XYZ file of N, CA, C and O in Angstrom:
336
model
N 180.175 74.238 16.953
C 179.454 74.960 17.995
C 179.544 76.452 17.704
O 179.780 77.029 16.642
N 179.360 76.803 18.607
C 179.068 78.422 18.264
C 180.327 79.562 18.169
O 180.466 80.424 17.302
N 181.434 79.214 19.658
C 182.352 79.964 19.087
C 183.738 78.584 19.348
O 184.830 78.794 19.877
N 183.321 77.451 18.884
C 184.518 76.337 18.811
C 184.208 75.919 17.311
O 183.224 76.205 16.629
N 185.572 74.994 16.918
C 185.659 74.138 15.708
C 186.382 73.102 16.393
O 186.931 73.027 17.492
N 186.169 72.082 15.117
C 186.866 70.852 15.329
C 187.169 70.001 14.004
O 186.278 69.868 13.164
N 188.304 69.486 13.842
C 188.516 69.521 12.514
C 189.311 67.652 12.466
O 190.351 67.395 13.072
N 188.452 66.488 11.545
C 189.100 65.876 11.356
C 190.164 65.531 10.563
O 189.967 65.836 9.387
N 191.569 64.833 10.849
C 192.485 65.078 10.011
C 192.581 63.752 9.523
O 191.748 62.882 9.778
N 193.443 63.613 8.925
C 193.463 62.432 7.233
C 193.799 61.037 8.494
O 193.249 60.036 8.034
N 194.330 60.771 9.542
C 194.263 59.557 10.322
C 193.298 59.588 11.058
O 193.212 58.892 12.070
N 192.433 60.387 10.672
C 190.982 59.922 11.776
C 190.781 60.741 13.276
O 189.826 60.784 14.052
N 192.299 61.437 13.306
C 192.024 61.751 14.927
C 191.290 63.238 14.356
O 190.921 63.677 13.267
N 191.325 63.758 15.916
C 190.189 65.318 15.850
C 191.141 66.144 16.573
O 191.907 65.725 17.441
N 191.037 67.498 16.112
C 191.494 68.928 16.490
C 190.790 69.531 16.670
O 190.030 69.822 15.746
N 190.539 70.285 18.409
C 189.658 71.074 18.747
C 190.276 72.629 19.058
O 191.406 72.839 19.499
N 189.561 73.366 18.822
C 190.115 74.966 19.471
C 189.126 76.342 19.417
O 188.566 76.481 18.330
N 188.955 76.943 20.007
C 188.352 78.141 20.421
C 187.655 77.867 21.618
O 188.240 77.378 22.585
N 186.422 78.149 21.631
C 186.256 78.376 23.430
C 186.329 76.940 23.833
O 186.051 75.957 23.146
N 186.884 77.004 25.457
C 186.987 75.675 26.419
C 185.924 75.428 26.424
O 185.707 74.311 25.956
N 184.875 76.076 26.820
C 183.667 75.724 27.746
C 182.463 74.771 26.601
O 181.706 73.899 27.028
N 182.542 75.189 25.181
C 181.733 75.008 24.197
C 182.751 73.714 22.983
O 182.511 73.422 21.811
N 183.380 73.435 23.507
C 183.832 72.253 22.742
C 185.158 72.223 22.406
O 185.772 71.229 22.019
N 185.800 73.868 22.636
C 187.296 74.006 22.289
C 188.479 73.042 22.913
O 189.644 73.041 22.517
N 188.144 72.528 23.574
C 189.147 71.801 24.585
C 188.255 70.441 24.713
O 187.180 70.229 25.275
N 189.198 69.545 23.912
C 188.651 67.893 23.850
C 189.504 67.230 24.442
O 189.615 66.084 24.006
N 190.346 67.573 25.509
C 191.730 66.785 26.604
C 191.172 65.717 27.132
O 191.857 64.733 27.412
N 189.814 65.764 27.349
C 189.224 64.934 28.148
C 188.866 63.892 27.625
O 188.733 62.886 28.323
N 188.555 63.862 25.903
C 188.302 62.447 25.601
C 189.535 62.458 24.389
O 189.134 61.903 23.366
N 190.510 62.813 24.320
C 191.474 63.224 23.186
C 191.659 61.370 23.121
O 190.976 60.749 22.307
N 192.368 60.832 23.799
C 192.147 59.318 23.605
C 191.507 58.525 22.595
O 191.905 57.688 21.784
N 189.997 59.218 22.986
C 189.115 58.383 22.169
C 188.565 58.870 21.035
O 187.741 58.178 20.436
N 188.861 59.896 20.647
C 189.007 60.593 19.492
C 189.867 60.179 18.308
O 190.750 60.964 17.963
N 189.677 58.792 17.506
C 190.168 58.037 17.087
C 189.385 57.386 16.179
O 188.327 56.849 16.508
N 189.861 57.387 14.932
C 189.084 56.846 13.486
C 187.513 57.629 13.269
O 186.456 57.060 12.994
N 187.755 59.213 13.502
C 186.552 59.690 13.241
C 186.184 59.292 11.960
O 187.170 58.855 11.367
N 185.209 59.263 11.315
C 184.682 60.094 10.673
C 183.487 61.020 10.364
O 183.166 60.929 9.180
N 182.981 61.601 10.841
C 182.135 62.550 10.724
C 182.187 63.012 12.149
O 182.625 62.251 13.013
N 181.681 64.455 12.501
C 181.555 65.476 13.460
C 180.545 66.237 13.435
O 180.561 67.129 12.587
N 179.280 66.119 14.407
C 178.451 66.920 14.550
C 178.353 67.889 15.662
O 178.978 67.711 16.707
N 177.539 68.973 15.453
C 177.624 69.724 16.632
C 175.850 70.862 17.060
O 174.804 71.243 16.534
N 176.671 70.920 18.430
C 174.956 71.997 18.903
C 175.742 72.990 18.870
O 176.931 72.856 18.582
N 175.081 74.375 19.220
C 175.730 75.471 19.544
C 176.769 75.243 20.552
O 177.857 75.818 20.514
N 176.293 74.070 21.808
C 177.778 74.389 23.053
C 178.490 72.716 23.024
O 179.445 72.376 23.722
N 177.863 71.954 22.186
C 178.953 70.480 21.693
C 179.009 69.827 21.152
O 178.038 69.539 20.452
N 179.985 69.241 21.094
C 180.280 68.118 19.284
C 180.032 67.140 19.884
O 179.852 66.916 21.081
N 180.019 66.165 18.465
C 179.877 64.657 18.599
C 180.553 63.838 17.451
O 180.151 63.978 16.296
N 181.528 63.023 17.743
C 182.134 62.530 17.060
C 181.642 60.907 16.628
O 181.986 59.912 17.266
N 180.940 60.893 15.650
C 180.870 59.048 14.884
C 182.221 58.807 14.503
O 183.012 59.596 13.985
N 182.432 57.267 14.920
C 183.939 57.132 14.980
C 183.664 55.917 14.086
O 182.488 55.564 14.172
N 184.626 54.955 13.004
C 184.064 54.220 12.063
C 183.895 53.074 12.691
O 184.208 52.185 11.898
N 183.527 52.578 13.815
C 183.229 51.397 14.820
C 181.411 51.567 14.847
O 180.687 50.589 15.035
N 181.037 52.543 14.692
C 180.088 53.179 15.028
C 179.515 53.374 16.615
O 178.504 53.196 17.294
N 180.500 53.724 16.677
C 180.342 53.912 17.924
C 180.640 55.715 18.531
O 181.030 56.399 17.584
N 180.518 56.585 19.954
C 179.964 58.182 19.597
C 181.010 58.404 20.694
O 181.426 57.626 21.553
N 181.332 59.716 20.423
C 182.281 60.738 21.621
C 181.648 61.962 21.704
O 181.215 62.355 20.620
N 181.466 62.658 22.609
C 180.723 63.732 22.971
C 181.899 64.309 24.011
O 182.564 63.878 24.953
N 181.709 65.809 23.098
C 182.404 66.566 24.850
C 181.853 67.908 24.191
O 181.024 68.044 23.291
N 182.699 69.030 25.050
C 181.404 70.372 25.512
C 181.211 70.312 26.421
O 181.567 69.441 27.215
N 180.213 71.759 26.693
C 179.238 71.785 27.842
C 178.443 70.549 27.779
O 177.917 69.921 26.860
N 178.565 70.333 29.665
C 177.746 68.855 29.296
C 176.243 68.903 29.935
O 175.752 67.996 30.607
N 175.656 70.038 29.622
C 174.500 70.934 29.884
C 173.601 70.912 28.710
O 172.451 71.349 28.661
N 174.403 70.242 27.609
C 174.084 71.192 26.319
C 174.586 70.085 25.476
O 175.234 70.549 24.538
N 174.522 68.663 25.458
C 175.079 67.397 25.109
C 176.339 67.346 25.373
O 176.623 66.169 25.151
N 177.479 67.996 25.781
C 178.681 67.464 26.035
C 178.941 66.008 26.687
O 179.974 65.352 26.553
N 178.031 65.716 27.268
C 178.172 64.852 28.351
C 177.212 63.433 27.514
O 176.307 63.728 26.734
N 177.495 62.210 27.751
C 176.682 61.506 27.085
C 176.416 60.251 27.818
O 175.544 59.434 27.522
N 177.584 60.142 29.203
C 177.636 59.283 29.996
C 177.013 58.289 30.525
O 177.274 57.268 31.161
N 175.603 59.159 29.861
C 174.044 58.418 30.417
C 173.775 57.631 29.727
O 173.661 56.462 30.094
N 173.564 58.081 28.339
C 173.300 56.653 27.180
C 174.462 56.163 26.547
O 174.313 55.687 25.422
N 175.766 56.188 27.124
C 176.829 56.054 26.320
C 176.829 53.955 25.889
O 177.539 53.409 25.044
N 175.886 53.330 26.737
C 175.969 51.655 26.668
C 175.039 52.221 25.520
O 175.618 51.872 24.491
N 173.913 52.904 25.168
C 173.453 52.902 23.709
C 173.953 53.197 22.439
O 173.733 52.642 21.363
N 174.775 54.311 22.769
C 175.443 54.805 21.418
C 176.609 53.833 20.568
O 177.736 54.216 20.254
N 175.978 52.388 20.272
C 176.694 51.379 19.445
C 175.844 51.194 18.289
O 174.665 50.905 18.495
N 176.209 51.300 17.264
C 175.516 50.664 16.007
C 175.263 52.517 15.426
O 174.296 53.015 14.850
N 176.052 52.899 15.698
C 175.277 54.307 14.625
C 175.180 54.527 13.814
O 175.814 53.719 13.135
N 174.698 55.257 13.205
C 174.594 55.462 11.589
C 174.466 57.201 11.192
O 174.966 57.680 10.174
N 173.954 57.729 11.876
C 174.057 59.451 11.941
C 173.722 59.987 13.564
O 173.529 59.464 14.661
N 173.787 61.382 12.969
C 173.715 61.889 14.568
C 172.772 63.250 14.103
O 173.087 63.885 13.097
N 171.686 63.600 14.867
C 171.439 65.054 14.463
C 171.655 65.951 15.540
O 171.618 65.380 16.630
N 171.846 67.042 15.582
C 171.855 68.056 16.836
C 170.813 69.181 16.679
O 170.753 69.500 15.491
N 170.022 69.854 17.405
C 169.921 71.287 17.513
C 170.596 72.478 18.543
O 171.159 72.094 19.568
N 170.536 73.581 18.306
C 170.630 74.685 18.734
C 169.511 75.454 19.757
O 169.715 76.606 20.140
């Protein structure tokens, strides 16, 4: 995102930090942040493909953080794109 990172580490989980509001702070789904691999992002949130293929989203949830709505869809993934 714009002023966050997020960084997967060698067991799959994710490390978030810089701004709260834009993705820095993943407390909320830290749980499910588990067997990433790959991480996409908009300017205000990430998205994590996890190797189930299945998706985690947090951020502003203005701005995709939030995914709650199609989250019974996001099974079978294969990529993710974002814009800005």
């Amino acid at each position: 995102s714009d002023k966050a990172f997020a960084a997967i580490l060698t067991d799959g989980s994710v490390v978030t930090w810089g701004h709260e509001d834009m993705g820095g702070d993943s407390t909320d789904v830290k749980d499910q942040l588990k067997e990433v691999q790959e991480i996409f992002s908009t300017g205000f949130a990430f998205a994590a493909l996890r190797r189930d293929a299945t998706v985690v989203t947090w951020g502003d949830p203005f701005h995709g953080g939030d995914s709650s709505e199609v989250q019974g869809q996001l099974r079978n993934v294969r990529t993710i794109c974002g814009t800005n």
